[in-house]
GROMACS .gro file of C-alpha atoms in nm:
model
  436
    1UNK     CA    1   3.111  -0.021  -1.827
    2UNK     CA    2   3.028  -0.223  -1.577
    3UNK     CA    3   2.769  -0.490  -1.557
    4UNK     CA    4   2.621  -0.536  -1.278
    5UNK     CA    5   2.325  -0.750  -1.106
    6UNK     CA    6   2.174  -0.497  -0.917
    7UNK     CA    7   2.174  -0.234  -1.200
    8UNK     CA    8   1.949  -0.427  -1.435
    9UNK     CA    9   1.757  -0.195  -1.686
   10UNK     CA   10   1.371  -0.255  -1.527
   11UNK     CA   11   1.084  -0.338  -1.713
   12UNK     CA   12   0.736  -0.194  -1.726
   13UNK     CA   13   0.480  -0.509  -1.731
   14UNK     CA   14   0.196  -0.329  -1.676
   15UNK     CA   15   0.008   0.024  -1.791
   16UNK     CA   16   0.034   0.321  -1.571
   17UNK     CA   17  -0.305   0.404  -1.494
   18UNK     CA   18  -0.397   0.756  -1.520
   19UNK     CA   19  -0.671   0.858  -1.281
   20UNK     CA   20  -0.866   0.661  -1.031
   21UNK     CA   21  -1.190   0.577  -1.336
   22UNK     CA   22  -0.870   0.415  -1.561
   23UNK     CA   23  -0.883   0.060  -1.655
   24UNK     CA   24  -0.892  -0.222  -1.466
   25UNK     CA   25  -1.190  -0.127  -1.230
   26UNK     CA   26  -1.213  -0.279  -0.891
   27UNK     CA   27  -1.532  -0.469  -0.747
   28UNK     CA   28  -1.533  -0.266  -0.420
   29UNK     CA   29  -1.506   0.040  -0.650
   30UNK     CA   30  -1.832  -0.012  -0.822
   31UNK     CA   31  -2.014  -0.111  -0.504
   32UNK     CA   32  -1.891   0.138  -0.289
   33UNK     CA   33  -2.010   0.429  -0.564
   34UNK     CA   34  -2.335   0.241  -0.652
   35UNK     CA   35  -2.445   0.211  -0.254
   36UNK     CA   36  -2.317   0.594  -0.241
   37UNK     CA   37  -2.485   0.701  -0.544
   38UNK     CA   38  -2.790   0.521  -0.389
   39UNK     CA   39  -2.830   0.695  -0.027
   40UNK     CA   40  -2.750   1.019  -0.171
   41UNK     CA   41  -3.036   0.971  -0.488
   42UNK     CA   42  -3.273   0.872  -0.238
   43UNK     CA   43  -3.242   1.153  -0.019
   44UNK     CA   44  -3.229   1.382  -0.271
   45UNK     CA   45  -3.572   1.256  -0.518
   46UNK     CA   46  -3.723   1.052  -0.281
   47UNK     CA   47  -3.747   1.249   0.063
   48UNK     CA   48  -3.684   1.606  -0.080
   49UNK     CA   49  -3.845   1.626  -0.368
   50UNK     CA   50  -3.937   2.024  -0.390
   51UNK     CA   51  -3.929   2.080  -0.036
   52UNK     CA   52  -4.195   1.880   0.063
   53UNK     CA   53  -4.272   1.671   0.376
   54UNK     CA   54  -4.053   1.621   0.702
   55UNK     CA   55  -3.765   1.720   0.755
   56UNK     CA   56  -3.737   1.870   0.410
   57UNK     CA   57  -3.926   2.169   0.537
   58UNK     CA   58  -3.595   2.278   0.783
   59UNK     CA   59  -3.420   2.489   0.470
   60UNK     CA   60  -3.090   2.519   0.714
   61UNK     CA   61  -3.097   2.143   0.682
   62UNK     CA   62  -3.142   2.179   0.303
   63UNK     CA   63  -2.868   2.432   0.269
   64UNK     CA   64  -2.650   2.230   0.520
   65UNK     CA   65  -2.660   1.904   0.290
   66UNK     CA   66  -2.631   2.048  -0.064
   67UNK     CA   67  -2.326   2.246   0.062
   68UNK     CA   68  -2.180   1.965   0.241
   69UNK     CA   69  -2.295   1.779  -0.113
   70UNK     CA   70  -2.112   2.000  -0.384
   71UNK     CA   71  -1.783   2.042  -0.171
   72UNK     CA   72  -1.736   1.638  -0.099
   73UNK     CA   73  -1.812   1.611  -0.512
   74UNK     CA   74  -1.551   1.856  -0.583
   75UNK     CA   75  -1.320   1.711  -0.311
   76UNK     CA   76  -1.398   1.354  -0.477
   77UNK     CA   77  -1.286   1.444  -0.828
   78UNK     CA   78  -0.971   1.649  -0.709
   79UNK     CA   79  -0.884   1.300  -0.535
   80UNK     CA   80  -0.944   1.104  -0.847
   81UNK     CA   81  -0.787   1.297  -1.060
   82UNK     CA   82  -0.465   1.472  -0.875
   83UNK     CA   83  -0.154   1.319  -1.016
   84UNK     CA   84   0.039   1.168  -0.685
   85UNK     CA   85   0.316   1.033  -0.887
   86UNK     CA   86   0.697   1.087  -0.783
   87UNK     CA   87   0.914   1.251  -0.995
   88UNK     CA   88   1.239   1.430  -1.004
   89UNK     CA   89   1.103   1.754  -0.916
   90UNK     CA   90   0.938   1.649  -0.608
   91UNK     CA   91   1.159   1.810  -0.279
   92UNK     CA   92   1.449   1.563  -0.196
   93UNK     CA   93   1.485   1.456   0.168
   94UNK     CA   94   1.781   1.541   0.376
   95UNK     CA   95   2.150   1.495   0.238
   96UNK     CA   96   2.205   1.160   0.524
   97UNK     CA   97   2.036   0.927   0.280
   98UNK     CA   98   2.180   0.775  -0.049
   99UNK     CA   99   1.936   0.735  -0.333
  100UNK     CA  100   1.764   0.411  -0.463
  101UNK     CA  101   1.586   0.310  -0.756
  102UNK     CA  102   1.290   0.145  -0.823
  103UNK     CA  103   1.283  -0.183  -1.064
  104UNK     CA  104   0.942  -0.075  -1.322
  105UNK     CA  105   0.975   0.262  -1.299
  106UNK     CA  106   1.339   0.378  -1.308
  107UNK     CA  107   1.309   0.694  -1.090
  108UNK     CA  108   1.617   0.771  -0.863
  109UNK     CA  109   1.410   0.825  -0.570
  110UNK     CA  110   1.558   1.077  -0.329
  111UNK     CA  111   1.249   1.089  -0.079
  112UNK     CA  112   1.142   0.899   0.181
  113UNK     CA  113   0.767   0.780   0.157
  114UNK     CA  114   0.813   0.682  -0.197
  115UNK     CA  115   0.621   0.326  -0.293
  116UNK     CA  116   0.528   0.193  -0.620
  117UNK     CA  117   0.194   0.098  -0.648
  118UNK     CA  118   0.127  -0.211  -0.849
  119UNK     CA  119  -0.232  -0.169  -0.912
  120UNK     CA  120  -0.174   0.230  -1.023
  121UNK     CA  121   0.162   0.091  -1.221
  122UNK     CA  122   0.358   0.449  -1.054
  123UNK     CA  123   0.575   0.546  -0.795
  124UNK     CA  124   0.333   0.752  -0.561
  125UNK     CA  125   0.467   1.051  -0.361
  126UNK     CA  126   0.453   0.982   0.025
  127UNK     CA  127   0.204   0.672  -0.003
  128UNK     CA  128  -0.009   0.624   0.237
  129UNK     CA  129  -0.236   0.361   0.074
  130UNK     CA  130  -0.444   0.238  -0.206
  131UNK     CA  131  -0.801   0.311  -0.156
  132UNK     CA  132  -1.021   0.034  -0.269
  133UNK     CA  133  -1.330   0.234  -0.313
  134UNK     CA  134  -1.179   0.528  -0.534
  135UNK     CA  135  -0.957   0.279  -0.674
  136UNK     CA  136  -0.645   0.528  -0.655
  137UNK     CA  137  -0.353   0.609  -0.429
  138UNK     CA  138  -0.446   0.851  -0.145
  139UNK     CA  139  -0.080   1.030  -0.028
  140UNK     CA  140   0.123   1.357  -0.067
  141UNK     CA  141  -0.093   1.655  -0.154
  142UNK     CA  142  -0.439   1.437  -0.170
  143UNK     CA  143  -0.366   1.303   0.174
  144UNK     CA  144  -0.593   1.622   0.347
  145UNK     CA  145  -0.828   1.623   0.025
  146UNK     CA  146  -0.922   1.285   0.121
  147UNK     CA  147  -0.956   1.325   0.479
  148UNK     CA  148  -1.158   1.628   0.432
  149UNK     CA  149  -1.417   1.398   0.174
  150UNK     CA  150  -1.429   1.094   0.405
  151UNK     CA  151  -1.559   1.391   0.626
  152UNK     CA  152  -1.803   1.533   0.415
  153UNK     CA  153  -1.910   1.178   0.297
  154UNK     CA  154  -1.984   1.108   0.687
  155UNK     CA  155  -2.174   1.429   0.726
  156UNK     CA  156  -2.401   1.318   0.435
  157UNK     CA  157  -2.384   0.995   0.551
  158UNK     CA  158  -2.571   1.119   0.864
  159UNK     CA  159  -2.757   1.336   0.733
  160UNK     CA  160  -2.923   1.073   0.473
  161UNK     CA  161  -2.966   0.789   0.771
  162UNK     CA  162  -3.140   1.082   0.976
  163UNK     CA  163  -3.404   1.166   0.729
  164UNK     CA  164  -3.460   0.827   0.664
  165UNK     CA  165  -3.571   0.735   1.008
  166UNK     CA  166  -3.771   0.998   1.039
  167UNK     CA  167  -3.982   0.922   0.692
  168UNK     CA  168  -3.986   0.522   0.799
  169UNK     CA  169  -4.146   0.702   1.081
  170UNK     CA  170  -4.422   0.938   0.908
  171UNK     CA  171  -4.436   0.827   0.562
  172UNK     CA  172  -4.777   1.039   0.478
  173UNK     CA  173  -4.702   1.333   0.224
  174UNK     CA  174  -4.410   1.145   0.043
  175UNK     CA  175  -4.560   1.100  -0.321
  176UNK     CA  176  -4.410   0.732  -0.345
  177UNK     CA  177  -4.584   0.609   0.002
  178UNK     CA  178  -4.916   0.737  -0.133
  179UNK     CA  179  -4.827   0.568  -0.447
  180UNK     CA  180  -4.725   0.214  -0.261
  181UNK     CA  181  -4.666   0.174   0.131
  182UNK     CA  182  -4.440  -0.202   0.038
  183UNK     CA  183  -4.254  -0.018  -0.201
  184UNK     CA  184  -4.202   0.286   0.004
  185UNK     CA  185  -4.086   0.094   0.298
  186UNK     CA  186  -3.852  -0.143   0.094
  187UNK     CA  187  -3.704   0.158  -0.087
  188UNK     CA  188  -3.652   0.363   0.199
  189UNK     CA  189  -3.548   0.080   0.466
  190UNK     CA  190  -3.237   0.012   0.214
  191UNK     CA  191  -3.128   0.391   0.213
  192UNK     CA  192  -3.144   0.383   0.592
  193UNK     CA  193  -2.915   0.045   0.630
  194UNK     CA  194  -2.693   0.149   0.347
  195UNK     CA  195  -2.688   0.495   0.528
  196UNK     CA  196  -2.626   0.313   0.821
  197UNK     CA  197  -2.317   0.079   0.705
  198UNK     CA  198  -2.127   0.332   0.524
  199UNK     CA  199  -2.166   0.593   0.824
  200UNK     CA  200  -2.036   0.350   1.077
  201UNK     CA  201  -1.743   0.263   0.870
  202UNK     CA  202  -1.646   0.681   0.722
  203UNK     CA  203  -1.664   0.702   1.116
  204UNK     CA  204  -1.422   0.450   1.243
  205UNK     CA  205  -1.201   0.542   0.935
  206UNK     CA  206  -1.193   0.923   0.998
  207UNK     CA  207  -1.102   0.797   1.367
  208UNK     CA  208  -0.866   0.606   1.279
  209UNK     CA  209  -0.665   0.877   1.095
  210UNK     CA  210  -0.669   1.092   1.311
  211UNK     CA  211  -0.470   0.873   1.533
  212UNK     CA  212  -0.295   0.810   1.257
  213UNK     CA  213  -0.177   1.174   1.213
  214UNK     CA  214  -0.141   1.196   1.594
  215UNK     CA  215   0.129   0.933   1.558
  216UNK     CA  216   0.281   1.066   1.230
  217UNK     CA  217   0.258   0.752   1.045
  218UNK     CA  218   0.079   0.621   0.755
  219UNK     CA  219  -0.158   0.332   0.681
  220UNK     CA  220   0.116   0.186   0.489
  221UNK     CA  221   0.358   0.181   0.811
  222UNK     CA  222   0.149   0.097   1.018
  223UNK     CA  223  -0.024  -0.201   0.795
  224UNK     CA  224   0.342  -0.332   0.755
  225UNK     CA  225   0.459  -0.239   1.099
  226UNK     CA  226   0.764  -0.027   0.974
  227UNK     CA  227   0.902   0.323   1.121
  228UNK     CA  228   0.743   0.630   1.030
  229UNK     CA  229   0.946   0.733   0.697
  230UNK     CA  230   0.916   0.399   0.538
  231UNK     CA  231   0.990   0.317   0.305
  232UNK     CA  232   1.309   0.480   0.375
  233UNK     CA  233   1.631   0.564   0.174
  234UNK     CA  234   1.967   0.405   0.237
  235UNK     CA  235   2.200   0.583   0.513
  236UNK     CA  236   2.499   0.743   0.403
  237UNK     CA  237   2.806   0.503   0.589
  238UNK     CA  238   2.619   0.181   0.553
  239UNK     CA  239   2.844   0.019   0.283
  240UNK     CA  240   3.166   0.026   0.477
  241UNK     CA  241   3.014  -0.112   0.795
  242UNK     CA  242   2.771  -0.372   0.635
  243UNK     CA  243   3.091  -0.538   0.438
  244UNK     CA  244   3.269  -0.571   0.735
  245UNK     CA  245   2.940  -0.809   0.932
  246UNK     CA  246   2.860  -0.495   1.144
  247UNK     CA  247   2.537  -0.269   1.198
  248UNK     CA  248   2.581   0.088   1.014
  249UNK     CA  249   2.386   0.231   1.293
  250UNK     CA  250   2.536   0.100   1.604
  251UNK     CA  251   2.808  -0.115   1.516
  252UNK     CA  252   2.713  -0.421   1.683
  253UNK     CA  253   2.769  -0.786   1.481
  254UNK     CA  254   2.550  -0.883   1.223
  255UNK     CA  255   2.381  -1.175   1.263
  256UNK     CA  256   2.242  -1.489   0.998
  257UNK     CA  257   1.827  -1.450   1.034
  258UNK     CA  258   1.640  -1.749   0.866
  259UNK     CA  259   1.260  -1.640   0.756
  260UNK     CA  260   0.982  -1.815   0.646
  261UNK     CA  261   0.751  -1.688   0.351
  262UNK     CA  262   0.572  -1.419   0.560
  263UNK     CA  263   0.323  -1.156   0.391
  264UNK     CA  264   0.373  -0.886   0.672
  265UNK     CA  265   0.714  -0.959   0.752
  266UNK     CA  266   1.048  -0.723   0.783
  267UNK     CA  267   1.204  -0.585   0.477
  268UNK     CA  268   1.571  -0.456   0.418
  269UNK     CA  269   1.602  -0.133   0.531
  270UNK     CA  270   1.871  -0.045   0.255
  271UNK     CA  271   1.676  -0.166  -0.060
  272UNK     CA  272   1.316  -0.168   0.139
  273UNK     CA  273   1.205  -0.449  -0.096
  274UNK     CA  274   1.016  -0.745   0.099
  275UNK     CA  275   1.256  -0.990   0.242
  276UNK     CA  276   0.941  -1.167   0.481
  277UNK     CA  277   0.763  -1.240   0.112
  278UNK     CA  278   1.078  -1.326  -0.049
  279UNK     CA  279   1.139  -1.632   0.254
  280UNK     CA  280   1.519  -1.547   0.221
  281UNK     CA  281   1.731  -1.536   0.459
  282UNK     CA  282   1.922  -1.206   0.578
  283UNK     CA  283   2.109  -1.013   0.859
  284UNK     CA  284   1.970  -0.816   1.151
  285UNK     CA  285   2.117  -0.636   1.404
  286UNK     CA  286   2.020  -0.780   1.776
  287UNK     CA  287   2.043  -0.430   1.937
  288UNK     CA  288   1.902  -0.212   1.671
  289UNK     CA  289   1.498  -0.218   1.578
  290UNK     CA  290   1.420  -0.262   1.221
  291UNK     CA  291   1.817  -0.273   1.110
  292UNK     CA  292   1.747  -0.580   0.844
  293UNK     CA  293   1.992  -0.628   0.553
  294UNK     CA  294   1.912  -0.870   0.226
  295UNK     CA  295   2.161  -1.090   0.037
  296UNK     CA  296   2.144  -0.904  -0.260
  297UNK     CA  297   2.264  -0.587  -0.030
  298UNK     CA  298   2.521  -0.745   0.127
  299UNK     CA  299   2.672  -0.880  -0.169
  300UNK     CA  300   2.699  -0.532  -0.320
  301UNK     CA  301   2.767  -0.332   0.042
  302UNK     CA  302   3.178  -0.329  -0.134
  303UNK     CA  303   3.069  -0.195  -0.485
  304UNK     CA  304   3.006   0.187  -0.442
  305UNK     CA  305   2.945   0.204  -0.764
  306UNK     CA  306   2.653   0.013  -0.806
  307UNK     CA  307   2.311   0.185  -0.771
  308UNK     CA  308   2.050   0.033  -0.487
  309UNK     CA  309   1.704  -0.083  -0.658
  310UNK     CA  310   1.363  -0.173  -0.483
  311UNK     CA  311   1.269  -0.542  -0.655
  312UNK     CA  312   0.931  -0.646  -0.613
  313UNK     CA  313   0.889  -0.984  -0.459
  314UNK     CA  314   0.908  -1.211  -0.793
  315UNK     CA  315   1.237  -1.069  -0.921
  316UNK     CA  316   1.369  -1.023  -0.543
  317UNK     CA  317   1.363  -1.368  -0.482
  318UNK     CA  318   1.482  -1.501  -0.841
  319UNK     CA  319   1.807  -1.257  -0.810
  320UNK     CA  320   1.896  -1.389  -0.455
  321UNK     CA  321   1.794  -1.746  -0.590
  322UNK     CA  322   2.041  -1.685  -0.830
  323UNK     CA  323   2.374  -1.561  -0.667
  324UNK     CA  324   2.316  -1.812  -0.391
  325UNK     CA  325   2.334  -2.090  -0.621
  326UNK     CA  326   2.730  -1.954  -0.662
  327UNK     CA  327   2.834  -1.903  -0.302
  328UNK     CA  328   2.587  -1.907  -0.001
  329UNK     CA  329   2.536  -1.570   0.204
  330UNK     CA  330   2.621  -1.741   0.475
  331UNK     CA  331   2.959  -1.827   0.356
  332UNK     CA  332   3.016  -1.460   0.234
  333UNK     CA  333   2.911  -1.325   0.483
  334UNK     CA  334   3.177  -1.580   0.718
  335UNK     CA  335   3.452  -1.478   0.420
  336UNK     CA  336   3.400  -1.110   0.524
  337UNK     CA  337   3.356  -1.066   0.864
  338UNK     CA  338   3.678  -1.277   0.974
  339UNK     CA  339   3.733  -1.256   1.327
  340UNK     CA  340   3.394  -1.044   1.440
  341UNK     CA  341   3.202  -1.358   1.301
  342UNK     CA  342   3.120  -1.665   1.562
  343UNK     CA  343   2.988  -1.936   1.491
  344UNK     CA  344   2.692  -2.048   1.675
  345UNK     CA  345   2.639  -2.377   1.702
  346UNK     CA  346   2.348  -2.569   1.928
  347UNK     CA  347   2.359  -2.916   2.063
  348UNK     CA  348   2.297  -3.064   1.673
  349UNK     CA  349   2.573  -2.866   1.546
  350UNK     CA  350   2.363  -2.623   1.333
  351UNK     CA  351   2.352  -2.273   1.303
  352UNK     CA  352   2.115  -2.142   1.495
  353UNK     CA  353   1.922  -1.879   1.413
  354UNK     CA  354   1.791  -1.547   1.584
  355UNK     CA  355   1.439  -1.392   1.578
  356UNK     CA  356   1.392  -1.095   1.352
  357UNK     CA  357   1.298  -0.763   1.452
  358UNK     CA  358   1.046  -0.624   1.212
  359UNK     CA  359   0.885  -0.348   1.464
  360UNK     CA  360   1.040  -0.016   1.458
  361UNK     CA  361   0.707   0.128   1.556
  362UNK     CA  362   0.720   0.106   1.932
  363UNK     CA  363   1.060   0.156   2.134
  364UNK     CA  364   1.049  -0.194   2.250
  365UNK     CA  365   1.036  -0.540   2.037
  366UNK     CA  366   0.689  -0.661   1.961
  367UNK     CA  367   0.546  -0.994   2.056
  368UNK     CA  368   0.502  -1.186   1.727
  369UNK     CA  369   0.167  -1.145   1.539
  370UNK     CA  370  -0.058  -1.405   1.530
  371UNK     CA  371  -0.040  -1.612   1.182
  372UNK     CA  372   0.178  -1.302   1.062
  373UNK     CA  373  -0.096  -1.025   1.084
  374UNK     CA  374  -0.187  -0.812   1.366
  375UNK     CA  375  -0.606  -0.926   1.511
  376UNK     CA  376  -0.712  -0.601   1.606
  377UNK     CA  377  -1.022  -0.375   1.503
  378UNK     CA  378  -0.777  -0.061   1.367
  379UNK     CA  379  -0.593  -0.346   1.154
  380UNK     CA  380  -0.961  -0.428   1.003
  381UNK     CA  381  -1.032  -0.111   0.950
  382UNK     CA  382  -0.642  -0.062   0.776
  383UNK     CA  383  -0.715  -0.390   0.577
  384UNK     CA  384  -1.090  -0.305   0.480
  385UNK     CA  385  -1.005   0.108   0.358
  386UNK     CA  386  -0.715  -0.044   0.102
  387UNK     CA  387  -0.425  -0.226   0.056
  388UNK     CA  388  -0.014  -0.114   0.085
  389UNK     CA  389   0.016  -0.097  -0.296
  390UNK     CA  390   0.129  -0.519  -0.359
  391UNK     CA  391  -0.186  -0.575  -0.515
  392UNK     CA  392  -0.164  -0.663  -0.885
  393UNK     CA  393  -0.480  -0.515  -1.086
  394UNK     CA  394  -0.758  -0.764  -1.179
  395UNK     CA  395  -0.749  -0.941  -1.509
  396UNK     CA  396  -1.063  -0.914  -1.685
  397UNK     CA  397  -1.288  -1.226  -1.716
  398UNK     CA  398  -1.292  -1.227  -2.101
  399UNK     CA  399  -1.126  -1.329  -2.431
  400UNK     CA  400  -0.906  -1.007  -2.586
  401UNK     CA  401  -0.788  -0.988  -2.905
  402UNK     CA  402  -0.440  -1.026  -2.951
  403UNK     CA  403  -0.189  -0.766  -3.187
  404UNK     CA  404  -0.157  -1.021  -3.425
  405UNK     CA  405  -0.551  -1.086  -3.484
  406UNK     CA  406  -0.549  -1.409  -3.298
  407UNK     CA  407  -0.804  -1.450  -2.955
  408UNK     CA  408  -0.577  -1.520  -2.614
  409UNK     CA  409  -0.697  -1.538  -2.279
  410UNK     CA  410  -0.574  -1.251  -2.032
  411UNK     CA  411  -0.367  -1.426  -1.754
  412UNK     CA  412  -0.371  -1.338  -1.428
  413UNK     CA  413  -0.132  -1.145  -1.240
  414UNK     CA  414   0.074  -1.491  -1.099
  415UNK     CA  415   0.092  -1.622  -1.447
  416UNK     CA  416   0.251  -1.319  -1.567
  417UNK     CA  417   0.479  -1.335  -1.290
  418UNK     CA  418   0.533  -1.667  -1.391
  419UNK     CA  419   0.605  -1.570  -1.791
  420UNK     CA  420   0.872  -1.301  -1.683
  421UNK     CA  421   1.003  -1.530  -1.443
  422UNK     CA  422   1.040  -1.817  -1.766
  423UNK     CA  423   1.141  -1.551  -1.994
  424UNK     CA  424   1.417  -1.362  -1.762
  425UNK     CA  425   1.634  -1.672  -1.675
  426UNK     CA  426   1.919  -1.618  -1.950
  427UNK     CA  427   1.916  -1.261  -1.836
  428UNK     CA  428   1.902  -1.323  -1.447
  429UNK     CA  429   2.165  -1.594  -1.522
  430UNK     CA  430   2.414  -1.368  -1.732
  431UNK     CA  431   2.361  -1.089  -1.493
  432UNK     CA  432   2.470  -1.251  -1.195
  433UNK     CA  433   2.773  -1.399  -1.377
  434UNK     CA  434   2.871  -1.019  -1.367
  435UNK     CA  435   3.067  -1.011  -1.063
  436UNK     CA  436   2.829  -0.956  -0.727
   0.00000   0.00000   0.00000
């Protein structure tokens, strides 16, 4: 059989989590349910205890938020609990793409959408993001659940700011003013600003998916400013034109892109794994939006044969690190394109280099983000809900003891990158002796 670079067997580093209350918690998960928990518990004991005072007395208000109540809870553990994962089961997209793999998990992913999330350890089912405050993927068949409790959440939200006010208003007849007015007031003063907060942010959230859905794209495409469908699966046709220098989808020369390490920069839209991370360089097409190509593709455009993995970042860049250390891309990619390659050369007799188009998201090239991120109030909002899935969980803050009885330190999530990276040389070295 054949050995080959990009067919490496992958390796699980880290345990799939099972619903969003699995191990490793997140800080802006216990918050979030604590100032939640909070509003709703003083509403609920404080201000309508038995149907007393205010606005209490209004039972279609009553009815209204212990409806609204038990729905969002049952919303909130379907969320938390739904299994999002991809497997082989899930419906395949149309018959134009060719299938790709993904390095920890090992799924032949035949979908578009399909992103694994480092924090959940999985492959999730058209992601759309990883919530911070539920500490779980939202996408595929949760996507609506979600919406629909970031709804109800607002409603109760409301609801709890409004009868606030009114009791900071006319505290007499609420058993804990008559029992101290300080107390009463501090109590009820944080209910109304937590109230406060959390509506104002469930608000320009629900807002801002609902453009979102206008659009038809996702947080994650529009967080890494990709095409609707992304990540994507490989077109059928690409091999044959990409090992001749040319674009698969218009035809049009191929040319050498130099990038910087960029967090939010373009990605190969073959193997979709993070070329603006990596800081390799690659080939773009000039004419085509979003038609980026990595080494390791390119290398492997002639082999038919050999299956097209996703590599996160670490392993991505040791690969390429690897087989350039053998021949350049640059010279490759010279070697193979013949006559459609030209040289060009400025006034200092280097290559010079063209400007990458990372923006499929808009029919026209973007202006380049400031410091690599996009400065606007809908990419808060994006960055503050959750993150695109990169995000190794956090380590806890404590000694563990170790399988063979002895007391280690856990390590962060760059020092096990840095262990595999130590511990896979002979293997990434032996691999790419294979023939790429």
């Amino acid at each position: 059989s054949k050995a080959s670079l990009m067919a490496v067997a992958p390796r699980s580093r880290r345990t799939t989590r099972k619903n969003a209350w699995s191990r490793p918690w997140s800080c802006a998960q216990a918050a979030s349910h604590l100032a939640t928990a909070y509003v709703i518990c003083c509403t609920a004991v404080v201000l309508h205890p038995h149907g007393r005072a205010g606005v209490a007395e209004d039972h279609f208000f009553l009815i209204f938020f212990w409806c609204v109540f038990t729905i969002s809870l049952g919303l909130y553990f379907f969320v938390c609990m739904a299994d999002t994962r991809y497997t082989k089961d899930s419906t395949p997209s149309c018959g134009e793409y060719e299938p790709r793999k993904c390095e920890e998990c090992a799924n032949g992913i035949l979908r578009l959408r399909v992103k694994h999330c480092q924090t959940c350890g999985k492959c999730i089912e058209d992601f759309d993001h990883h919530c911070r405050y539920l500490n779980v993927c939202i996408g595929g068949r949760t996507y609506m659940s979600w919406i629909l409790f970031v709804l109800g959440l607002l409603s109760l939200m409301v609801s709890c700011g409004y009868s606030a006010v009114l009791a900071l208003g006319s505290p007499n007849g609420y058993p804990l003013a008559a029992l101290s007015i300080p107390l009463f007031f501090l109590v009820i003063g944080l209910d109304t600003l937590l109230a406060s907060v959390l509506a104002l942010f469930l608000f320009c959230l629900l807002v801002q998916h609902i453009y979102f859905m206008y659009e038809g794209i996702t947080t994650l495409e529009y967080i890494k400013d990709q095409a609707a469908g992304f990540p994507a699966l490989p077109p059928r046709g690409w091999r044959e034109a990409v090992s001749h220098g040319e674009c698969y989808a218009c035809g049009d020369v191929l040319e050498m892109v130099e990038e910087e390490t960029c967090n939010d920069g373009p990605f190969c839209s073959v193997c979709q794994s993070d070329v603006g991370k990596a800081g390799l360089e690659f080939l773009s097409c000039g004419t085509c939006d979003n038609v980026n190509v990595c080494p390791l593709c390119f290398r492997m455009s002639n082999k038919a044969d050999v299956p097209i993995i996703t590599y996160r970042v670490a392993s991505f860049r040791r690969q390429a690190e690897a087989l350039g250390q053998e021949v350049a891309v640059g010279q490759l990619f010279e070697a193979r394109q013949g006559s459609l390659f030209e040289v060009r050369q400025g006034s200092s007799g280097m290559l010079t280099t063209q400007p990458s188009r990372i923006s499929a998201f808009s029919a026209g090239q973007r202006s380049p983000r400031l410091g690599g991120r996009r400065r606007t109030f809908t990419a808060a909002v994006a960055d503050a809900e959750g993150h695109a899935g990169d995000e190794q969980p956090p380590a806890p803050p404590r000694a563990a003891v170790c399988c063979c009885g002895s007391r280690g330190r856990w390590k962060s999530s760059r020092a096990l990158e840095q262990d595999e990276s130590n511990s896979s040389s002979d293997e990434t070295s032996s691999s790419s002796a294979a023939g790429l």
